[in-house]
Amino acid sequence: MCGIFGVINDQTNEAAQTVLSGLKKLEYRGYDSWGIALKATDSNDIKIDKHIGKIGSAATSLPRGSIAIGHTRWATHGGVTDANAHPHLDCSHHIAVIHNGIVENYQELQSKLKTQKHVFVSETDTEIIAHLIEEESKTKPFFKATLHTFKKLVGSNAIAVLNGKTGEVVVCRNGSPLVIGVAKNAIYIASDATAFLDKTNTAYFMEDDEVIDIKKNDDVSLYSISTEKEKKLVVRKIDWKAEAAEKAGYAHFMLKEVNEQAKTIPNALTHKDKTIAQVAQRIKVGYKPILIGCGSASYCGLAAQYLFAQAGVEAINFGAYEFEPFSPLVSEKSLVFAISQSGETADTILAVKQAKKNGAKIVAIINAQGSTLERLADYCLPVGAGPEIAVVSTKAFTAQLGIFFALTGELSKINPAPFIHDFPLWLKNKKTSETILNLAKQLLKTEHIYLIGKHINYPSALEFALKLKETSYMHAESFASGELKHGVISLIQPGTPCIALTAHDAVQKEVISSAIELKSRGAYIIGVGPENNKAFDCFIETPDNGASFSIFYNVAVGQLLGYYLGIGRGADPDKPRNLAKSVTVK
Ligand code: BG6
């Protein structure tokens, strides 16, 4: 996915600088290249500044002006080059386009444009949009030309288009997110509201099939793309503060967000919400939970499957990308839990749309506000972790899990008070971070690491491994500890590091015996849990607040270990290579 940002009627007359700072807040959405298009104040020209690479502390040489749009790219069509960086221009250079999504029919559109003598300078699908609008503008006003062009695009897309002659900006949405920020005199456009929260918290979250026409004089009009009829634009207040989307003194967003779990996990666990009771009631009367998510969200779904089973409820978890073959299992008696930090992941949205077609009720377990999933759902359970900027999910994952603790009645069986007391103290304890940092230093050169866990600590191990892969690019693989003897143990050589995730539970001894099996093959055993053991070569202690809460401790160890390993191996935990915060294309 990519990041879109724009400002119309910038009061500082420094629109390019404003866009650059907005793009910096969106870099987690893609950081292969970036670019800005500015409406020149003294001509019909559009000034362009674009570069490959992360924005980081880059500056722009663009002149002053009050209207600009910008883009930070996660490359899909066309390599990472200056020419492929957005914005893209038409032949006349009076139209600039930035785009998030994939134009699935761009080849055929491009062939037709070439017969109309349009000249292309990039390998991207996006560039055809600028030339299509140029072609359409020969017979229609700019707004209609943009609208009709967008109708021709197949796929999940969001675009912002700047008219260099008039300063008019038109934005269209069908699949990829777009939010409009309404300030006293200026208008902002962004892929994510956190990018303009320092300017305004009054926003309109665009829906699919919507287009907004923003004229120089702050005249903002909303239309349906398909019917072309005007719609009432109703703004809402975002209850996130701008500083929530800042690093607040931490070196990286990831470290800040790991530490915020001292508050966000207890908040999620003690979240009183009538919707939870309504959803629980649906399950009581026989609706069958189906859990859907991607990445960390899918591991949250797997952990929830264990929690539901413990509560005597048959639930089934799918990676959203693998849901289709199983969609016939979904009926009007299904309760589909769509788990998603962003609420914009295309695979998850596609699965939800299929489930809705089968008559299922949808429960969105999401963190971001105003998302597509929020609008598709019958019930929305916001996890309330605040903006999660780092690409690597941490506090959103554990907050989503906290909601399932409440939903499955796990909390009614166990008293969360000791955990809510101990977890923040353990997380903030210097001894915790120092022990994990020392382990990271030991593992810095490691290329392969294996993890084992059992029951709820099997999804813990999967999420733990994902943190290591995402942040440090280390090959980390997790297994249910019982899986070892069925083939996996052949991978173990003398010195192979293996992490055993334990809890003070009924299977603690089995996990330790699996660790001993590994040790007998020469593995270096790293034990994580409330009790040390002579089988462990290294031990990371976590408080014992009961078996269920061990997943929070064990995953937090993985988050911190991944963070320190990533730093030590020269990666950027906030923006790992090849990844994006939420993949809004399928
Ligand atoms: C990936 C992110 O792109 O999408 C993961 O890198 C995330 O961190 C996954 O878990 C799913 O995203 P979301 O927003 O649907 O939870």
XYZ file of C-alpha atoms and ligand atoms in Angstrom:
602
model
C 0.000 0.000 0.000
C 1.107 3.607 -0.293
C 0.588 6.900 1.502
C -1.349 9.826 0.053
C -1.284 13.342 1.534
C -2.426 16.722 0.258
C -3.295 20.217 1.411
C -5.556 22.735 -0.280
C -5.382 26.397 0.820
C -2.378 25.880 3.104
C -2.449 28.939 5.379
C 1.343 29.047 5.670
C 1.627 29.126 1.853
C 4.212 26.372 2.407
C 2.087 23.545 1.011
C 5.099 21.498 -0.122
C 6.620 21.533 3.388
C 3.224 20.673 4.890
C 2.866 17.741 2.504
C 6.411 16.558 3.251
C 5.681 16.489 6.967
C 2.399 14.691 6.310
C 4.179 12.101 4.180
C 6.706 11.507 6.962
C 3.792 10.461 9.160
C 2.596 8.086 6.437
C 5.951 6.514 5.644
C 4.939 3.337 7.441
C 2.538 2.738 4.532
C 5.369 2.397 2.058
C 8.845 3.822 1.759
C 10.366 2.863 -1.567
C 10.125 6.425 -2.877
C 8.267 9.695 -2.322
C 7.204 12.744 -4.273
C 5.286 16.024 -4.167
C 3.372 17.999 -6.798
C 2.837 21.707 -6.103
C 0.545 24.106 -7.912
C 2.779 26.995 -8.949
C 1.414 30.308 -7.693
C 2.487 32.302 -10.734
C 1.601 29.938 -13.597
C -0.417 26.920 -14.661
C 2.618 24.757 -14.065
C 2.886 21.913 -11.611
C 6.246 21.710 -9.860
C 7.389 18.176 -9.071
C 9.967 16.913 -6.575
C 10.408 13.151 -6.255
C 13.079 10.772 -4.987
C 13.641 7.084 -4.382
C 14.290 5.940 -0.838
C 12.767 6.780 2.528
C 11.800 10.329 3.321
C 13.666 10.186 6.609
C 14.959 13.694 7.204
C 14.714 14.713 3.533
C 13.791 18.273 2.593
C 12.089 19.537 -0.528
C 13.337 22.331 -2.746
C 9.861 23.192 -4.020
C 8.852 26.872 -3.838
C 6.022 28.386 -1.820
C 2.444 27.711 -2.745
C -0.869 26.845 -1.128
C -1.888 23.648 -2.907
C 0.126 20.425 -3.081
C -0.322 16.668 -3.094
C 2.260 14.038 -2.209
C 2.818 10.292 -2.095
C 5.035 7.744 -0.408
C 5.284 4.535 -2.402
C 5.259 0.797 -1.772
C 6.177 -0.423 -5.249
C 3.779 -2.843 -6.953
C 4.000 -2.094 -10.695
C 7.368 -0.781 -11.838
C 10.654 -0.888 -9.980
C 11.906 1.586 -7.385
C 13.122 4.431 -9.594
C 12.693 8.213 -9.698
C 10.636 7.857 -12.878
C 8.252 5.430 -11.194
C 7.870 7.546 -8.055
C 4.548 9.374 -7.793
C 3.172 11.965 -8.629
C 2.716 11.181 -12.313
C 1.894 13.793 -14.955
C -0.028 13.841 -18.210
C 1.576 15.014 -21.459
C 0.598 18.634 -20.834
C 2.091 18.576 -17.314
C -1.063 20.337 -16.057
C -2.439 17.206 -14.346
C -0.683 15.371 -11.494
C -1.906 12.064 -10.064
C -1.033 10.125 -6.925
C -2.455 6.665 -6.386
C -2.827 3.892 -3.859
C -3.881 0.533 -5.276
C -3.522 -1.455 -8.497
C -5.186 -0.633 -11.838
C -5.754 -4.216 -12.966
C -6.690 -3.199 -16.533
C -3.908 -0.684 -17.078
C -2.289 -2.466 -20.033
C -5.400 -2.239 -22.217
C -6.001 1.368 -21.158
C -2.374 2.189 -21.897
C -2.480 0.600 -25.369
C -5.466 2.791 -26.315
C -3.745 5.905 -24.963
C -0.651 5.113 -26.986
C -2.759 5.034 -30.155
C -3.901 8.524 -29.111
C -0.218 9.522 -29.092
C 0.205 9.771 -25.327
C 3.829 9.384 -24.252
C 4.660 7.384 -21.103
C 7.784 7.961 -19.009
C 7.288 5.329 -16.283
C 6.582 1.595 -15.906
C 3.731 2.206 -13.483
C 0.004 1.520 -13.798
C -0.625 4.909 -12.170
C 0.673 7.047 -15.026
C -2.151 5.958 -17.322
C -4.607 7.729 -14.991
C -3.053 11.146 -15.698
C -3.168 10.583 -19.461
C -6.756 9.266 -19.302
C -7.878 12.404 -17.471
C -6.038 14.514 -20.044
C -7.904 12.666 -22.800
C -11.273 12.979 -21.046
C -10.633 16.669 -20.320
C -10.846 17.357 -24.055
C -14.631 16.919 -23.802
C -15.444 17.429 -20.097
C -14.614 19.706 -17.181
C -11.780 18.460 -14.972
C -14.013 17.015 -12.235
C -16.124 14.986 -14.673
C -13.008 13.953 -16.610
C -11.499 12.582 -13.395
C -14.747 10.906 -12.371
C -15.182 9.187 -15.737
C -11.538 8.127 -15.747
C -11.885 6.560 -12.299
C -14.927 4.602 -13.471
C -12.732 2.942 -16.096
C -10.200 1.687 -13.525
C -10.595 -1.956 -12.473
C -9.281 -2.917 -9.015
C -9.000 -1.448 -5.551
C -7.835 2.163 -5.897
C -7.708 5.585 -4.345
C -6.441 8.593 -6.281
C -5.849 12.297 -5.754
C -5.557 14.491 -8.821
C -4.290 18.089 -8.996
C -5.298 20.454 -11.792
C -2.322 22.782 -12.308
C -4.438 25.383 -14.084
C -7.185 25.809 -11.479
C -5.696 24.339 -8.279
C -8.719 22.032 -8.109
C -8.096 18.686 -6.386
C -10.328 15.671 -6.965
C -10.080 12.537 -4.826
C -11.743 9.194 -5.589
C -11.980 6.096 -3.447
C -12.809 2.509 -4.252
C -11.070 0.056 -1.941
C -8.023 1.930 -0.652
C -8.624 4.350 2.245
C -8.881 8.172 1.963
C -9.738 10.619 4.726
C -10.509 14.347 4.391
C -9.370 16.655 7.204
C -11.410 19.846 7.549
C -9.517 22.663 9.288
C -10.595 26.285 9.782
C -9.440 27.398 6.312
C -7.523 24.505 4.831
C -8.498 21.064 3.616
C -6.269 18.015 4.048
C -6.421 14.669 2.285
C -4.641 11.592 3.610
C -4.609 7.806 3.525
C -4.748 7.862 7.317
C -6.099 10.583 9.615
C -3.044 10.416 11.898
C -1.134 12.336 9.177
C -3.138 15.552 9.730
C -4.101 15.150 13.395
C -1.702 18.012 14.263
C -3.834 20.270 12.024
C -7.390 19.098 12.729
C -9.334 16.241 14.264
C -12.420 16.958 12.169
C -12.537 14.403 9.418
C -14.603 12.676 6.796
C -13.723 9.025 6.144
C -14.542 8.389 2.497
C -16.533 5.326 1.554
C -16.041 3.176 -1.525
C -17.646 4.614 -4.676
C -17.201 8.209 -3.495
C -15.504 11.195 -5.091
C -14.798 14.598 -3.545
C -14.210 17.784 -5.523
C -12.103 20.355 -3.656
C -11.945 23.734 -5.346
C -9.460 26.481 -4.525
C -12.077 28.388 -2.566
C -12.610 25.627 0.039
C -15.699 24.510 -1.816
C -15.775 20.784 -0.955
C -18.445 18.608 -2.605
C -19.070 14.884 -2.159
C -20.633 12.706 -4.868
C -21.382 9.077 -5.539
C -19.120 7.876 -8.351
C -21.657 5.450 -9.794
C -24.719 7.726 -9.717
C -22.781 11.029 -9.913
C -25.362 12.407 -7.462
C -24.211 14.817 -4.742
C -24.160 13.445 -1.174
C -24.110 15.199 2.165
C -20.599 15.268 3.600
C -20.883 14.689 7.355
C -17.630 15.083 9.278
C -16.789 13.370 12.599
C -14.366 14.112 15.418
C -11.401 11.769 15.822
C -10.715 11.108 19.483
C -7.008 10.535 19.022
C -4.584 13.298 20.003
C -1.824 14.353 17.601
C 0.921 13.438 20.075
C -0.410 9.873 20.099
C 0.996 9.604 16.584
C 4.433 10.952 17.600
C 7.444 9.047 18.994
C 7.318 10.869 22.359
C 11.043 10.544 22.953
C 11.374 6.880 21.983
C 13.924 5.961 19.316
C 11.258 4.149 17.318
C 7.483 3.927 17.235
C 7.810 0.186 17.806
C 9.545 0.632 21.185
C 6.999 3.281 22.182
C 4.118 1.016 21.221
C 5.591 -2.009 23.026
C 5.828 0.097 26.178
C 2.337 1.536 25.743
C 1.107 -2.010 26.357
C 1.477 -1.279 30.071
C -1.749 0.675 29.576
C -3.340 -0.714 26.393
C -3.500 -4.344 27.519
C -5.170 -3.557 30.882
C -7.532 -1.184 29.028
C -8.523 -3.942 26.613
C -8.937 -6.490 29.409
C -11.150 -4.183 31.445
C -12.990 -2.779 28.417
C -16.646 -2.541 29.429
C -18.700 -2.573 26.279
C -22.337 -3.483 25.745
C -21.402 -4.782 22.307
C -19.284 -7.510 23.913
C -22.389 -8.710 25.768
C -24.450 -8.650 22.539
C -21.785 -10.637 20.672
C -21.400 -13.112 23.537
C -25.166 -13.569 23.504
C -25.082 -14.433 19.775
C -22.601 -17.182 20.616
C -24.735 -18.388 23.512
C -27.715 -18.873 21.173
C -25.626 -20.930 18.788
C -23.867 -18.601 16.328
C -20.573 -20.232 15.411
C -17.440 -18.069 15.620
C -15.259 -17.939 12.522
C -12.036 -15.966 12.998
C -10.372 -14.189 10.061
C -7.210 -12.079 9.860
C -3.773 -11.695 8.277
C -0.292 -11.626 9.789
C -0.364 -10.953 13.506
C -4.151 -10.709 13.343
C -4.363 -14.313 12.156
C -2.269 -15.444 15.132
C -4.597 -13.506 17.398
C -7.415 -15.490 15.776
C -5.622 -18.759 16.493
C -5.138 -17.797 20.144
C -8.829 -16.863 20.274
C -9.674 -20.327 18.913
C -7.927 -21.829 21.959
C -9.756 -19.436 24.278
C -13.120 -20.272 22.708
C -12.362 -24.008 23.014
C -11.507 -23.540 26.699
C -14.937 -21.927 27.019
C -16.557 -24.909 25.307
C -17.217 -23.025 22.059
C -16.251 -24.519 18.689
C -14.511 -21.760 16.699
C -12.407 -21.965 13.554
C -9.609 -19.618 12.488
C -8.531 -18.807 8.921
C -5.809 -16.706 7.396
C -8.016 -14.374 5.320
C -5.920 -15.101 2.211
C -6.954 -18.797 2.485
C -10.611 -18.230 3.357
C -12.213 -18.711 -0.070
C -12.240 -22.558 -0.283
C -13.888 -22.635 3.137
C -16.465 -19.902 2.494
C -19.225 -22.500 1.892
C -18.911 -23.283 5.631
C -20.178 -19.775 6.368
C -23.925 -19.348 6.788
C -26.413 -17.015 8.470
C -25.594 -18.893 11.678
C -21.954 -17.834 11.443
C -20.442 -15.033 13.496
C -17.383 -13.888 11.567
C -14.737 -12.059 13.611
C -12.711 -9.829 11.284
C -9.499 -9.087 13.164
C -7.517 -6.184 11.760
C -5.422 -3.325 13.158
C -6.025 -1.097 10.155
C -9.457 -2.342 9.121
C -8.214 -1.922 5.530
C -6.392 -5.183 4.723
C -7.725 -6.255 1.333
C -7.624 -10.018 2.004
C -9.619 -9.589 5.191
C -12.140 -7.244 3.549
C -12.630 -9.647 0.639
C -13.259 -12.544 3.040
C -15.731 -10.432 5.020
C -17.615 -9.417 1.873
C -17.918 -13.108 0.919
C -19.093 -14.003 4.434
C -21.720 -11.243 4.302
C -22.972 -12.659 0.998
C -23.460 -15.982 2.828
C -25.565 -14.201 5.436
C -23.029 -14.174 8.284
C -22.966 -11.525 11.006
C -19.667 -9.626 11.111
C -17.799 -8.549 14.245
C -14.898 -6.179 13.535
C -12.074 -6.292 16.088
C -10.114 -3.254 14.946
C -7.795 -0.550 16.195
C -7.838 2.224 13.564
C -10.878 4.518 13.388
C -13.188 5.062 10.427
C -12.020 1.995 8.518
C -13.737 0.003 5.784
C -14.142 -2.979 8.096
C -15.809 -0.759 10.700
C -18.417 0.130 8.089
C -18.890 -3.422 6.826
C -19.416 -4.889 10.302
C -22.640 -5.560 12.183
C -20.758 -5.165 15.455
C -17.592 -3.143 15.980
C -15.286 -3.805 18.936
C -12.595 -1.099 18.839
C -9.511 -2.322 20.707
C -8.574 1.242 21.742
C -4.782 0.876 21.543
C -4.345 4.306 19.902
C -2.453 4.906 16.651
C -0.088 2.021 15.870
C 2.478 3.540 13.515
C 5.207 0.894 13.429
C 4.664 -1.573 10.596
C 5.289 -4.377 13.093
C 2.111 -4.873 15.093
C 2.538 -5.035 18.879
C 0.000 -3.192 21.055
C -2.813 -3.720 18.549
C -2.228 -7.485 18.592
C -2.277 -7.715 22.399
C -5.282 -5.381 22.653
C -7.182 -7.516 20.121
C -6.316 -10.522 22.267
C -7.553 -8.690 25.357
C -10.948 -8.272 23.709
C -11.110 -12.036 23.130
C -10.247 -12.642 26.780
C -13.328 -10.579 27.615
C -15.454 -12.172 24.860
C -14.698 -15.787 25.727
C -15.437 -15.256 29.396
C -11.796 -16.072 30.138
C -11.762 -13.040 32.379
C -14.767 -14.232 34.352
C -12.876 -17.446 35.106
C -9.624 -15.823 36.187
C -8.907 -12.698 38.145
C -6.966 -10.289 35.860
C -5.989 -8.021 38.752
C -2.606 -9.647 39.520
C -1.680 -9.552 35.817
C -2.859 -5.948 35.467
C -0.654 -5.105 38.457
C 2.430 -7.169 37.525
C 2.632 -6.787 33.723
C 3.343 -3.000 33.617
C 5.961 -3.337 36.369
C 7.664 -6.242 34.564
C 7.545 -4.455 31.186
C 9.043 -1.250 32.571
C 11.598 -3.071 34.752
C 15.121 -2.363 33.474
C 16.092 -5.965 34.310
C 13.543 -7.194 31.739
C 14.895 -5.089 28.899
C 18.535 -5.712 29.885
C 18.069 -9.507 29.947
C 16.391 -9.438 26.546
C 18.966 -7.024 25.152
C 21.777 -9.343 26.305
C 20.059 -12.254 24.576
C 19.756 -10.166 21.406
C 23.505 -9.482 21.524
C 24.109 -13.245 21.807
C 21.859 -13.981 18.821
C 22.999 -11.118 16.590
C 24.703 -13.362 14.041
C 22.089 -16.111 14.202
C 20.473 -16.978 10.888
C 18.052 -19.698 12.031
C 16.126 -19.872 15.278
C 13.292 -22.184 16.302
C 10.558 -21.728 18.851
C 8.258 -24.178 20.601
C 5.115 -23.662 22.597
C 2.029 -25.636 23.523
C -1.658 -24.759 23.718
C -2.065 -20.964 23.990
C 1.710 -20.682 23.713
C 1.653 -22.186 20.258
C 0.078 -19.012 18.774
C 2.396 -17.129 21.141
C 5.334 -18.846 19.431
C 3.972 -18.040 15.968
C 3.581 -14.342 16.822
C 6.985 -14.325 18.591
C 8.627 -15.736 15.453
C 6.829 -13.224 13.229
C 8.289 -10.364 15.288
C 11.805 -11.730 14.788
C 11.267 -12.173 11.045
C 9.659 -8.755 10.531
C 12.147 -6.728 12.570
C 15.491 -8.494 12.090
C 14.958 -10.588 8.922
C 16.164 -13.633 10.881
C 14.698 -16.957 9.812
C 12.521 -17.853 12.791
C 10.193 -20.823 12.751
C 7.697 -21.931 15.387
C 6.285 -25.338 16.140
C 3.785 -26.754 18.508
C 6.203 -28.526 20.870
C 4.499 -31.842 20.141
C 5.347 -31.408 16.443
C 9.095 -31.689 17.012
C 9.452 -35.458 16.902
C 7.399 -35.587 13.681
C 10.188 -34.376 11.423
C 11.117 -30.920 12.582
C 13.824 -32.072 14.964
C 15.924 -33.016 11.933
C 16.661 -29.308 11.554
C 18.453 -29.086 14.873
C 22.245 -29.020 14.890
C 24.749 -28.390 17.696
C 24.324 -24.797 18.824
C 20.988 -24.196 17.073
C 19.159 -21.659 19.267
C 15.691 -22.803 20.329
C 13.261 -20.759 22.414
C 10.863 -22.680 24.670
C 7.803 -20.643 25.669
C 6.467 -21.969 28.954
C 3.805 -21.179 31.535
C 2.933 -22.512 34.939
C 0.306 -24.751 33.378
C -0.604 -28.397 32.844
C 1.760 -28.756 29.884
C 4.808 -27.030 31.367
C 6.580 -30.360 31.856
C 5.825 -31.491 28.292
C 7.317 -28.329 26.837
C 10.399 -28.751 29.001
C 10.716 -32.358 27.932
C 10.544 -31.218 24.291
C 13.265 -28.695 25.125
C 15.355 -31.522 26.552
C 14.864 -33.482 23.307
C 16.190 -30.475 21.421
C 19.066 -30.119 23.868
C 19.995 -33.762 23.362
C 20.569 -32.834 19.699
C 22.907 -30.005 20.740
C 20.400 -27.141 20.645
C 21.019 -23.998 22.737
C 17.868 -23.683 24.829
C 16.425 -20.306 25.750
C 13.641 -20.724 28.303
C 10.930 -18.076 28.703
C 8.455 -18.327 31.554
C 7.893 -18.116 35.304
C 10.277 -20.940 36.291
C 13.882 -21.616 35.337
C 14.963 -25.165 34.559
C 18.276 -26.964 34.285
C 17.447 -27.683 30.641
C 17.677 -23.959 29.885
C 21.034 -22.504 28.778
C 19.525 -19.054 29.074
C 16.397 -17.962 30.935
C 14.089 -14.991 30.621
C 11.833 -14.793 33.637
C 8.223 -13.662 33.419
C 5.790 -13.245 36.325
C 3.370 -16.090 37.012
C -0.149 -14.684 36.734
C -1.701 -17.929 35.538
C -1.426 -19.865 32.288
C -3.788 -17.697 30.205
C -1.821 -14.488 30.713
C 1.465 -16.157 29.737
C 0.745 -15.294 26.090
C 1.024 -11.566 26.858
C 4.382 -12.010 28.594
C 5.814 -14.412 26.018
C 4.759 -12.262 23.060
C 6.150 -9.132 24.758
C 9.509 -10.907 25.094
C 9.346 -11.603 21.355
C 8.503 -7.978 20.590
C 11.470 -6.658 22.584
C 13.853 -9.353 21.325
C 12.801 -8.614 17.751
C 13.240 -4.883 18.322
C 16.765 -5.209 19.773
C 17.801 -7.747 17.118
C 16.475 -5.483 14.384
C 18.452 -2.510 15.687
C 21.544 -4.662 16.175
C 21.282 -6.000 12.643
C 20.900 -2.527 11.126
C 17.208 -2.813 10.246
C 14.493 -0.250 10.929
C 11.810 -1.867 13.125
C 9.329 0.875 12.239
C 9.731 0.322 8.506
C 11.095 -3.162 7.777
C 12.146 -3.933 4.194
C 9.429 -5.126 1.784
C 6.637 -4.723 4.354
C 3.714 -2.311 4.664
C 1.519 -1.525 7.628
C -1.570 -2.832 5.961
C -1.736 -4.414 2.538
C -4.721 -2.802 0.856
C -4.228 -4.762 -2.350
C -5.007 -8.460 -2.665
C 0.776 -6.684 7.417
C 1.459 -6.040 8.599
O 0.991 -5.916 6.269
O -0.614 -6.789 7.628
C 1.221 -6.888 9.821
O 2.857 -5.918 8.344
C -0.273 -7.041 10.047
O 1.809 -6.262 10.952
C -0.971 -7.563 8.782
O -0.481 -7.970 11.097
C -2.478 -7.418 8.920
O -2.795 -6.050 9.021
P -4.150 -5.595 9.742
O -4.161 -4.100 9.655
O -5.284 -6.230 8.964
O -4.090 -6.122 11.149
